[in-house]
mmCIF file of C-alpha atoms and ligand atoms in Angstrom:
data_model
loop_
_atom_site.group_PDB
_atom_site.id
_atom_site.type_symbol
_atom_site.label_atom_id
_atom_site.label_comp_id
_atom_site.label_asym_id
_atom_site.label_seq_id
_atom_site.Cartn_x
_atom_site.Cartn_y
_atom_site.Cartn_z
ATOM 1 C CA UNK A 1 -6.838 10.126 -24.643
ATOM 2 C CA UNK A 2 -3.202 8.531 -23.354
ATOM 3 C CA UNK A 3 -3.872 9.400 -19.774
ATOM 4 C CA UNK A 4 -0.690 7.791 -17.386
ATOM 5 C CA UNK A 5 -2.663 5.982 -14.417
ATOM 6 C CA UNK A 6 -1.996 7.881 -10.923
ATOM 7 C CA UNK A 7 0.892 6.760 -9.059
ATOM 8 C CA UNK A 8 -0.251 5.013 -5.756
ATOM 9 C CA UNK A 9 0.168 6.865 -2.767
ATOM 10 C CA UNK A 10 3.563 6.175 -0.688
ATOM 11 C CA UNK A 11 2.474 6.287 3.106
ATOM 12 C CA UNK A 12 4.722 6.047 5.965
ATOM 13 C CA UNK A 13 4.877 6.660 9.578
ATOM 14 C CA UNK A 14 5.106 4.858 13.440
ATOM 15 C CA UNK A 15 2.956 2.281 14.979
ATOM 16 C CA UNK A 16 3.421 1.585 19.141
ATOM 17 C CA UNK A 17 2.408 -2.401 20.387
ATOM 18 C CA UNK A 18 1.168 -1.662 23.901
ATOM 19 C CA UNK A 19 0.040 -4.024 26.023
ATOM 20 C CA UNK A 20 0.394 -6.021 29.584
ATOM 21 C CA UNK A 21 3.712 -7.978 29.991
ATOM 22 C CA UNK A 22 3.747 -11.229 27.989
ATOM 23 C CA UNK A 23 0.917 -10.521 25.756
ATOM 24 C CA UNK A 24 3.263 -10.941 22.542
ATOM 25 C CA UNK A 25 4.513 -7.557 21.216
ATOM 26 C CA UNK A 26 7.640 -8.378 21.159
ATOM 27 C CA UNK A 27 7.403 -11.553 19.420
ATOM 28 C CA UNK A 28 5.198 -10.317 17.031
ATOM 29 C CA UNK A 29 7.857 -7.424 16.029
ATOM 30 C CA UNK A 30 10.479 -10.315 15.688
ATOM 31 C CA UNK A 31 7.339 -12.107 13.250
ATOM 32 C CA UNK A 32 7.147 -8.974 11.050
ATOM 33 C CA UNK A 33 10.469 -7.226 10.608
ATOM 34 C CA UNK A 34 11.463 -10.937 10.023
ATOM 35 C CA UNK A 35 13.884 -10.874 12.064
ATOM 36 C CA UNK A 36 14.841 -11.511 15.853
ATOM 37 C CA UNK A 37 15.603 -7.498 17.013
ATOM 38 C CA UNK A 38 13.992 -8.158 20.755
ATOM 39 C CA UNK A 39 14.251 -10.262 23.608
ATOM 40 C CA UNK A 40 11.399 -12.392 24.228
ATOM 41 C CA UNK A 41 10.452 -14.808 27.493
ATOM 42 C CA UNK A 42 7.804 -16.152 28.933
ATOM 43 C CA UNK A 43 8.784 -13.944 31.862
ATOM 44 C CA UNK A 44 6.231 -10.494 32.624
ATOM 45 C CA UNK A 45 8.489 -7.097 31.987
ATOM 46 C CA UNK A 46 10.793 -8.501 29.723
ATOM 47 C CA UNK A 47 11.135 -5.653 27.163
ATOM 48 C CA UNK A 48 12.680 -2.674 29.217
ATOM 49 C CA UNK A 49 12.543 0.153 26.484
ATOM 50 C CA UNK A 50 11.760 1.402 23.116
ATOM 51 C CA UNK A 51 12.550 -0.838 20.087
ATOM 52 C CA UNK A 52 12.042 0.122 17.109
ATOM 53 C CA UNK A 53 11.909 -2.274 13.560
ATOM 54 C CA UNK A 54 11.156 -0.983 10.279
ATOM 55 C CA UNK A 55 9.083 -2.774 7.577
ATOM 56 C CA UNK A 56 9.266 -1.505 3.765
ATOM 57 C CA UNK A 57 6.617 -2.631 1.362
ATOM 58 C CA UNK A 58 6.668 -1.055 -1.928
ATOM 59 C CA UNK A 59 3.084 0.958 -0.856
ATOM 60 C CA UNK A 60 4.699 2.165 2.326
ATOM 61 C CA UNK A 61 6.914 2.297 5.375
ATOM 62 C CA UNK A 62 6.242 1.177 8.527
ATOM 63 C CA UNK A 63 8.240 1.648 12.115
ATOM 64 C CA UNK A 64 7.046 -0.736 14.678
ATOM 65 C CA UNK A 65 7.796 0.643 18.165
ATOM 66 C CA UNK A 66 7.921 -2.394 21.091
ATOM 67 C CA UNK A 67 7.204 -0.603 24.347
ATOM 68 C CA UNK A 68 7.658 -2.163 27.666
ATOM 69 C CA UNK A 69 4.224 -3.759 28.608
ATOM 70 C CA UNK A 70 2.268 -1.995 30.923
ATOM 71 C CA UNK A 71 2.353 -2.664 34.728
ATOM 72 C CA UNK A 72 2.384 -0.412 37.757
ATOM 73 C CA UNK A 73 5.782 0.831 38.776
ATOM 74 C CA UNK A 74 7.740 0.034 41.537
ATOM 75 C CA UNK A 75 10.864 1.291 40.934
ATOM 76 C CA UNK A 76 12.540 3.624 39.420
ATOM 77 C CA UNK A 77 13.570 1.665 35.964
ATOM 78 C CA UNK A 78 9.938 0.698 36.009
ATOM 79 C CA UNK A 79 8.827 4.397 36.338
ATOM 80 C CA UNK A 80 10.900 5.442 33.050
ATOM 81 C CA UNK A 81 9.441 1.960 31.199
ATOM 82 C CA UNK A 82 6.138 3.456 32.176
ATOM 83 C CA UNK A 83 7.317 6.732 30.502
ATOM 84 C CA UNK A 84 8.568 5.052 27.199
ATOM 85 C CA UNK A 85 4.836 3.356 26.665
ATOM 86 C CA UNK A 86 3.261 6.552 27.238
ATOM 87 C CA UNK A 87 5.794 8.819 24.534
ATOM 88 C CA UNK A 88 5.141 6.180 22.377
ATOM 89 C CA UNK A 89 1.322 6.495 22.699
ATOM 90 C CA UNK A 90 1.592 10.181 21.869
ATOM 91 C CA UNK A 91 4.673 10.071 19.145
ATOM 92 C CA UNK A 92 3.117 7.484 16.790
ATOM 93 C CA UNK A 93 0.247 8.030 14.158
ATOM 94 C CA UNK A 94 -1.199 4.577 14.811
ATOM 95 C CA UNK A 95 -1.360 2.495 18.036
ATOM 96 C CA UNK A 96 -1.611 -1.561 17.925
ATOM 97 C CA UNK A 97 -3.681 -2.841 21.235
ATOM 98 C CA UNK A 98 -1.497 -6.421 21.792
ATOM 99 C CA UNK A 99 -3.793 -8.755 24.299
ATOM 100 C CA UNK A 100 -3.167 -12.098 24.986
ATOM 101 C CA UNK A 101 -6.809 -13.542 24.042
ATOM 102 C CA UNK A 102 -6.107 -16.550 25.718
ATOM 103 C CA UNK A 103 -6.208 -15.575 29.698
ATOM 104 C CA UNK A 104 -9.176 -13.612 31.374
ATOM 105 C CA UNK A 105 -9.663 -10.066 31.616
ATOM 106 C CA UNK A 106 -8.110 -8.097 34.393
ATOM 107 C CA UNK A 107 -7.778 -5.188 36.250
ATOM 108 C CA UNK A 108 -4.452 -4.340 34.102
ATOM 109 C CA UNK A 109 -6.437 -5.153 30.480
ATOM 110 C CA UNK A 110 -8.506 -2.179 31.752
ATOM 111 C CA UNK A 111 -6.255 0.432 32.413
ATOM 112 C CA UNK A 112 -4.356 -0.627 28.747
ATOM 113 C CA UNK A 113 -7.461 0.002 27.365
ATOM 114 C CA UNK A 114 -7.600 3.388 29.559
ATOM 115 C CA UNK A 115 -4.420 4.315 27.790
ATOM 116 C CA UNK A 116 -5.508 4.109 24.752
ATOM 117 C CA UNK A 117 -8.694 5.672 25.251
ATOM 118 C CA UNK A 118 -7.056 9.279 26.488
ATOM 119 C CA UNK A 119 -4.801 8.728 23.724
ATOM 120 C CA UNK A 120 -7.575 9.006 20.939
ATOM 121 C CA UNK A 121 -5.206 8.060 18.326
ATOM 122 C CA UNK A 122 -6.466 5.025 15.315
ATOM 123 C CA UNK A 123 -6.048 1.878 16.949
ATOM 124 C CA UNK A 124 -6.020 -1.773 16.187
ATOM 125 C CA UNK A 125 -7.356 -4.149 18.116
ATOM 126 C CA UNK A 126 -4.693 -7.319 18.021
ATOM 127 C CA UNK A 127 -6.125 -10.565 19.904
ATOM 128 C CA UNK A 128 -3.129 -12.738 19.959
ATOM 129 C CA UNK A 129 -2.091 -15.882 20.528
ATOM 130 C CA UNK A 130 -5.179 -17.146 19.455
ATOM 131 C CA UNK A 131 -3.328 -20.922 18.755
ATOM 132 C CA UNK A 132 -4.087 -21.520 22.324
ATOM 133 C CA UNK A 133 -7.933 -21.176 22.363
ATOM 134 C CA UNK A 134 -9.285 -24.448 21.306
ATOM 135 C CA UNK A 135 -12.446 -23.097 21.084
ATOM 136 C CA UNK A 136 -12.515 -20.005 18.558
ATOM 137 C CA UNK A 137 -16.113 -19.216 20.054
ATOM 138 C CA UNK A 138 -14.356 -17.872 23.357
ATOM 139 C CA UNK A 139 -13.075 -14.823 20.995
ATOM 140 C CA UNK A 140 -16.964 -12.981 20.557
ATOM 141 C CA UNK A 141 -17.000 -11.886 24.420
ATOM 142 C CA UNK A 142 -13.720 -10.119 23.917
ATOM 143 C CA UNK A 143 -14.722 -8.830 20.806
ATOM 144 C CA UNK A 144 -18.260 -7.492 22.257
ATOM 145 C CA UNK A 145 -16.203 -5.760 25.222
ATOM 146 C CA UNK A 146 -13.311 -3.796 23.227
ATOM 147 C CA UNK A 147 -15.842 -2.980 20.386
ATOM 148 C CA UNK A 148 -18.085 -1.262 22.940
ATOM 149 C CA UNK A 149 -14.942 0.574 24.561
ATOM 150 C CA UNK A 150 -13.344 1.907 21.693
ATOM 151 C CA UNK A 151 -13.642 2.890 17.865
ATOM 152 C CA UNK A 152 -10.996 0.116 16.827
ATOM 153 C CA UNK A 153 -10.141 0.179 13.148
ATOM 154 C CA UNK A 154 -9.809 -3.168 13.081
ATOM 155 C CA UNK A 155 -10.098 -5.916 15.344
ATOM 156 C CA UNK A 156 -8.107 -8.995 14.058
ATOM 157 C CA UNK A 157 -7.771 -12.470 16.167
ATOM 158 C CA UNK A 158 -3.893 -13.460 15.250
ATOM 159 C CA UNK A 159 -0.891 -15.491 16.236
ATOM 160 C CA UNK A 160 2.081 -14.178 16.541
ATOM 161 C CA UNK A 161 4.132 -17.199 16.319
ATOM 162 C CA UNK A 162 1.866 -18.921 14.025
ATOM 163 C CA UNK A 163 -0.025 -18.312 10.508
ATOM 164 C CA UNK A 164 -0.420 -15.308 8.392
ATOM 165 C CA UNK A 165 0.653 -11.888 10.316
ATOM 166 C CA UNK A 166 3.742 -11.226 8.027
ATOM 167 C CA UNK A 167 0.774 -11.297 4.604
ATOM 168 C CA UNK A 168 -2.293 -9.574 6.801
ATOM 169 C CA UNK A 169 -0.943 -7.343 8.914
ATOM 170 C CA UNK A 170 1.827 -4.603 7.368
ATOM 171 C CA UNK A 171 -1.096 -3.706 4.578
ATOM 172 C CA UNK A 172 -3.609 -2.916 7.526
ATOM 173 C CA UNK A 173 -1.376 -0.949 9.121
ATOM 174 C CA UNK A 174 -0.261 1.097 5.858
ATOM 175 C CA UNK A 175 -3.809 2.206 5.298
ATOM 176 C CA UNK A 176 -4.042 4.032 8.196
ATOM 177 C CA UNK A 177 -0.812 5.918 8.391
ATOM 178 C CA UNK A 178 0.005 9.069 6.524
ATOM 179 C CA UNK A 179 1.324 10.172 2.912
ATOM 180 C CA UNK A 180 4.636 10.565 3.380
ATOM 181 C CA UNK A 181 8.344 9.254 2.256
ATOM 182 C CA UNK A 182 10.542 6.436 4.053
ATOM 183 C CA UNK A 183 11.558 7.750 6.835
ATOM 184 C CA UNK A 184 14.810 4.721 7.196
ATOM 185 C CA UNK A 185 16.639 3.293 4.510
ATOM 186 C CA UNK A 186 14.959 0.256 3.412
ATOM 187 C CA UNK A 187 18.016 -1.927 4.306
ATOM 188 C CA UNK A 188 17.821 -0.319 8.212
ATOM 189 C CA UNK A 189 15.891 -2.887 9.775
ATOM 190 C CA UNK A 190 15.840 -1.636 13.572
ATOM 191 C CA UNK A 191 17.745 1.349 15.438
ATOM 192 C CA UNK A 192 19.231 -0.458 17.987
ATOM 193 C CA UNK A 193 22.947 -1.130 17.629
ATOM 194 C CA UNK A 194 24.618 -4.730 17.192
ATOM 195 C CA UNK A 195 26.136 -3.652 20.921
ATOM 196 C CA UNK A 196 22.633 -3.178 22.886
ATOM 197 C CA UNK A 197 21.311 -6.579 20.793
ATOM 198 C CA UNK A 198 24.249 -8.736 21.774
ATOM 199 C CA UNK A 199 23.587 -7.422 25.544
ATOM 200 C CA UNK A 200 19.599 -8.207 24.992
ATOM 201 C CA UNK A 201 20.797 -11.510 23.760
ATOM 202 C CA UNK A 202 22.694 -12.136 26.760
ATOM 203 C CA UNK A 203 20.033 -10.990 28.701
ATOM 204 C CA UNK A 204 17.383 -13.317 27.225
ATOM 205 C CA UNK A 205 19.157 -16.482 27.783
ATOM 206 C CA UNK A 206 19.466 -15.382 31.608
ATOM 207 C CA UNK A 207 15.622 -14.650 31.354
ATOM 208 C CA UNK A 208 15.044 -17.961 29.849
ATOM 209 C CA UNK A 209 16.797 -20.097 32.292
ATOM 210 C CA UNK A 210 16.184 -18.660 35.809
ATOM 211 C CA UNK A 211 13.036 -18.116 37.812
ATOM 212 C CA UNK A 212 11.224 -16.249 40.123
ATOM 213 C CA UNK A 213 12.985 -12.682 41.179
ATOM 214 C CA UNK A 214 16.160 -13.156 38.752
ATOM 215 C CA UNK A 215 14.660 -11.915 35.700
ATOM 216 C CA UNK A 216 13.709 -8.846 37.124
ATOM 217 C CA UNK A 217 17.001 -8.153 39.179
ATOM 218 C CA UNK A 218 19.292 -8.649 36.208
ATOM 219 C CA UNK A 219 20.636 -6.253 33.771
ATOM 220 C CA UNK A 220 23.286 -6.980 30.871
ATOM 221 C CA UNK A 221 25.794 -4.238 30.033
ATOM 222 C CA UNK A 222 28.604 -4.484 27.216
ATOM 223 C CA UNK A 223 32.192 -3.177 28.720
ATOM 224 C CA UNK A 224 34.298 -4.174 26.293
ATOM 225 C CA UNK A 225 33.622 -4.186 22.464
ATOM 226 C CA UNK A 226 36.574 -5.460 20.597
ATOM 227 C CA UNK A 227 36.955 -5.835 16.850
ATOM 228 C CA UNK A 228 40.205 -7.554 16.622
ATOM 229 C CA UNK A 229 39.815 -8.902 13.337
ATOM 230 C CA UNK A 230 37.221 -8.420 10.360
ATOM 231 C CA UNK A 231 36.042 -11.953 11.309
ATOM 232 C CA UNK A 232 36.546 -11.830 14.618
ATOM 233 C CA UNK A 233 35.078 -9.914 18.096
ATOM 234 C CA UNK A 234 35.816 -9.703 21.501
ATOM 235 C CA UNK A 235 32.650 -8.863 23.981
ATOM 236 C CA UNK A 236 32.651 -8.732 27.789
ATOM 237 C CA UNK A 237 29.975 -8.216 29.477
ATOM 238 C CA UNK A 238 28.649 -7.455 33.096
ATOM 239 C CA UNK A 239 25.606 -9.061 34.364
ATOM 240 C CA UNK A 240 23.930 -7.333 37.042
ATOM 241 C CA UNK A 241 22.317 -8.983 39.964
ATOM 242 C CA UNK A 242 21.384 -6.733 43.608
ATOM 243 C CA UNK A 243 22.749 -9.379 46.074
ATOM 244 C CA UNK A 244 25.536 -12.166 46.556
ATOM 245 C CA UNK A 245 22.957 -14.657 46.809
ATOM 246 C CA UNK A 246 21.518 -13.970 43.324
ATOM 247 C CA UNK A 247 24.790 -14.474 41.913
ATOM 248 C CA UNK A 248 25.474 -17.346 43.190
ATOM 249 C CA UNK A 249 21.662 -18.470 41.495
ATOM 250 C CA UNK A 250 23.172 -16.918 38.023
ATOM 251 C CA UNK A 251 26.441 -18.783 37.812
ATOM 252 C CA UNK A 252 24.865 -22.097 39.134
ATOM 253 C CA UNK A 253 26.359 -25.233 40.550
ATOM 254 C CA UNK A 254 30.054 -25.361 38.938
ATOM 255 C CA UNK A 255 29.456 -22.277 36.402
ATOM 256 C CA UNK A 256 27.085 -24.223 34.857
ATOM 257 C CA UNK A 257 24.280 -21.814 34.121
ATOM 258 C CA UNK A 258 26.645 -19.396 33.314
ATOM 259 C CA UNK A 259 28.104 -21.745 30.958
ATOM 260 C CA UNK A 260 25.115 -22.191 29.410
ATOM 261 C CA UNK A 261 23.780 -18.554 28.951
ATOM 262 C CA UNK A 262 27.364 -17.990 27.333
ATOM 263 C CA UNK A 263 27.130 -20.776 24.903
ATOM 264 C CA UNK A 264 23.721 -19.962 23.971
ATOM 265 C CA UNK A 265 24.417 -16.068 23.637
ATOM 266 C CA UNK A 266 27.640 -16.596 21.938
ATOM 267 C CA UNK A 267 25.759 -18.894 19.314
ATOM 268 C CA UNK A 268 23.186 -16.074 18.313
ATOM 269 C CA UNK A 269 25.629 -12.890 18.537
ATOM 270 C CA UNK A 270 27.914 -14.833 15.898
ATOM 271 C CA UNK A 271 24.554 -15.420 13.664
ATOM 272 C CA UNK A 272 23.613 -11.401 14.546
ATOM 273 C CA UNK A 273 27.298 -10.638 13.689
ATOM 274 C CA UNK A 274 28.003 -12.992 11.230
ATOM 275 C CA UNK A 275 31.256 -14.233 12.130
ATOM 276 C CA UNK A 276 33.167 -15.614 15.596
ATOM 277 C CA UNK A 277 32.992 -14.017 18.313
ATOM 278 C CA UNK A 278 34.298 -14.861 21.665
ATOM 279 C CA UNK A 279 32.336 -13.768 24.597
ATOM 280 C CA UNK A 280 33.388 -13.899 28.578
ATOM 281 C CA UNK A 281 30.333 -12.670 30.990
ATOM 282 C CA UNK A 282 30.927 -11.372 34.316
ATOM 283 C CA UNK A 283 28.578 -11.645 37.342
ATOM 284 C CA UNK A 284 28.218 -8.276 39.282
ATOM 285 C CA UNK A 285 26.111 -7.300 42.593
ATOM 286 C CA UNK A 286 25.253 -3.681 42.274
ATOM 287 C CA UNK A 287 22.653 -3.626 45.119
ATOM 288 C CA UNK A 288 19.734 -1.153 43.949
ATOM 289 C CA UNK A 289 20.438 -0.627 40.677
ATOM 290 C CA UNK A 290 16.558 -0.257 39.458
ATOM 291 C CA UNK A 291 16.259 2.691 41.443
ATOM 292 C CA UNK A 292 19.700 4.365 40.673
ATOM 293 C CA UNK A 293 19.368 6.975 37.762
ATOM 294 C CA UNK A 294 23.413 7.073 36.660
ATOM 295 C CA UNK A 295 22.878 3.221 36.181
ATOM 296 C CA UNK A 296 20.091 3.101 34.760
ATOM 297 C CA UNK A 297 21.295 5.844 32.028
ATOM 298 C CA UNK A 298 24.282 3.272 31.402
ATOM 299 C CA UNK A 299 22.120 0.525 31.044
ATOM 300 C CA UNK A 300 20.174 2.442 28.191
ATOM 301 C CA UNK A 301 16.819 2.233 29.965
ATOM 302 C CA UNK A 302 16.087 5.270 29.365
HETATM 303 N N1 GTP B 401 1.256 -19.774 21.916
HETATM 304 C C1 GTP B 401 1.643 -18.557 21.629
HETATM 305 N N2 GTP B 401 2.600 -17.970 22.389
HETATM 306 C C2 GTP B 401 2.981 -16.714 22.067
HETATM 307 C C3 GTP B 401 2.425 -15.997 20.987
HETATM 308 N N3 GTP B 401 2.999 -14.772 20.940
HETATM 309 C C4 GTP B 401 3.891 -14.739 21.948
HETATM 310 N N4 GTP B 401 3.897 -15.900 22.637
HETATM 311 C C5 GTP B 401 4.718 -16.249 23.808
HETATM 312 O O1 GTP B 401 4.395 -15.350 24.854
HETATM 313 C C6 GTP B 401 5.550 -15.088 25.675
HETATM 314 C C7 GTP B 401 5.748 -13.591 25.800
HETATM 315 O O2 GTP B 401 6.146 -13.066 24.560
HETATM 316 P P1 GTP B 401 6.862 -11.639 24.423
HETATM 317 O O3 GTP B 401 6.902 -11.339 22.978
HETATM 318 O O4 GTP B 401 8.131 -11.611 25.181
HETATM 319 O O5 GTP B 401 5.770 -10.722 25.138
HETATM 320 P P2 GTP B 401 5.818 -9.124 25.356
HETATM 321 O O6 GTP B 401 4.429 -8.630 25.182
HETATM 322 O O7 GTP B 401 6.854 -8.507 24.502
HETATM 323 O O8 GTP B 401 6.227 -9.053 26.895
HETATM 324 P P3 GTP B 401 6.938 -7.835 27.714
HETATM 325 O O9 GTP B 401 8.182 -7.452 26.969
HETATM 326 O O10 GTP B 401 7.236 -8.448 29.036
HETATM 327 O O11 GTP B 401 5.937 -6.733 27.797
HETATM 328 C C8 GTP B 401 6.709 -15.825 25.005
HETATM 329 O O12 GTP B 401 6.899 -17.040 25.688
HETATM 330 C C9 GTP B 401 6.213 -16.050 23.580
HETATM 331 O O13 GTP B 401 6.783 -17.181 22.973
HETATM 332 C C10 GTP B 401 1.412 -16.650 20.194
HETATM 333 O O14 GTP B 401 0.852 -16.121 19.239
HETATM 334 N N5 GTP B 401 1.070 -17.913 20.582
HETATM 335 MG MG1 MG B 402 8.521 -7.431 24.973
#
């Protein structure tokens, strides 16, 4: 008999990163759509709302979802981050728990894991950042705690940064997602626009260079989009700050930071663009803006 062997079945669906601040997600989305699509710092509360990057594979289709990382709210913008991590938990068909293996367990690892126990959805268990533990052996306590908390599908040690995540990672998550077609063309590799990257980008340099309250007070907005040529764009953009005094911090001595940020920024929007672009940032105090819905809804953080 000439039978034709079975065609193997085409899954496809959403997977959320949750997780405390700084534990990696982002990064790790950048690591496996291949691609830099979010901000990343070294500063807690960097990602403000949903990103989404898409991976094809010729078994399946997967669409990460970043999600703010989990921290109690105290103002308004952080309420609706709060909101974004928990309609991701119940939108997606698989969740990924993202925990920074190399610091101690705390008070905030336990209500992640809280999460994701009312959610009751398939989970993976992702230790990352596992380049940092010189001793591999300090992994089997963390392992013995989440196993005992949870049904994990999987529990895999990785590195975001580092190793084998792009080969291991995708094909674990495809196996536990549903039969279904693409749901994004296989070019579309995120659903943010070039707009809201170029203000993340903008954003992330500010993040990257200033300390203590800054990051948190500071919001990027594009006014002015300007496509003057094929080759060439036009971007202004308004950095917000909540007082005089953090302005001054932003612009620095003579400009300079703002210098900086702007020829940072400018260098990565022309590589997300792929051609010139010129870009003029302007400082703005808008005091309260976290807790001030309109601006927030402008902002995007939705
Ligand atoms: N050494 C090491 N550092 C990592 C790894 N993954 C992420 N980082 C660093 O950890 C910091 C936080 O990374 P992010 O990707 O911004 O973390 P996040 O979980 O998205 O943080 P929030 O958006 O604030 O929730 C950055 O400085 C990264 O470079 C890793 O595997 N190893
Ligand atoms: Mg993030």
């Amino acid at each position: 008999m000439n039978e034709s062997p079975q065609p193997e079945t085409y899954r496809s669906g959403y997977v959320a990163f949750i997780g405390r601040p700084n534990a990696g997600k982002s990064t790790l989305l950048n690591s496996l759509v291949g691609q830099k699509i979010a901000a990343v710092s070294d500063k807690p509360q960097t990602t403000r709302f949903k990103i989404q990057g898409v991976i094809t594979k010729p078994e399946g289709q997967i669409v990460l979802v970043d999600t703010p990382g989990v921290h109690k709210p105290g103002y308004e913008m952080n309420r609706r981050m709060m909101a974004t991590v928990q309609d991701a938990l119940l939108g997606v068909d698989l969740v990924c728990l993202i925990r920074d293996a190399s610091v101690a367990t705390g008070s905030g690892d336990k209500f992640v894991l809280e999460l994701i126990q009312r959610a009751q959805k398939p989970a993976l268990l992702l230790l990352n950042k596992i380049d940092k533990l010189k001793d591999k052996s300090k992994l089997l306590p963390l392992l013995e705690w989440y196993s005992n908390e949870y049904g994990w599908a999987e529990m895999i040690p990785i590195s975001a940064l580092r190793g084998n995540v792009v080969e291991v990672l995708p094909k674990e998550m495809i196996k536990h997602l549903p039969e279904g077609e693409p749901l994004f063309d296989e070019d579309e590799l995120t659903d943010q626009s070039v707009r809201t990257m170029a203000a993340e980008i903008v954003r992330e340099k500010i993040l990257q260079t200033t300390q203590e309250e800054i990051p948190y007070v500071t919001a990027v907005v594009v006014e002015k989009w300007d496509d003057e040529r094929e080759d060439f764009t036009r971007i202004h953009c308004a950095i917000f700050v909540e007082r005089a005094s953090q302005k001054k911090i932003v612009i620095g001595k003579g400009a300079a930071r703002l210098k900086e940020v702007g020829i940072e920024a400018r260098r990565d929007i022309e590589s997300l663009l792929g051609h010139r672009c010129h870009l003029e940032l302007f400082v703005k105090v808008e005091k309260d803006w976290r807790d001030r819905q309109n601006l927030l809804d402008d902002m995007g953080i939705q």
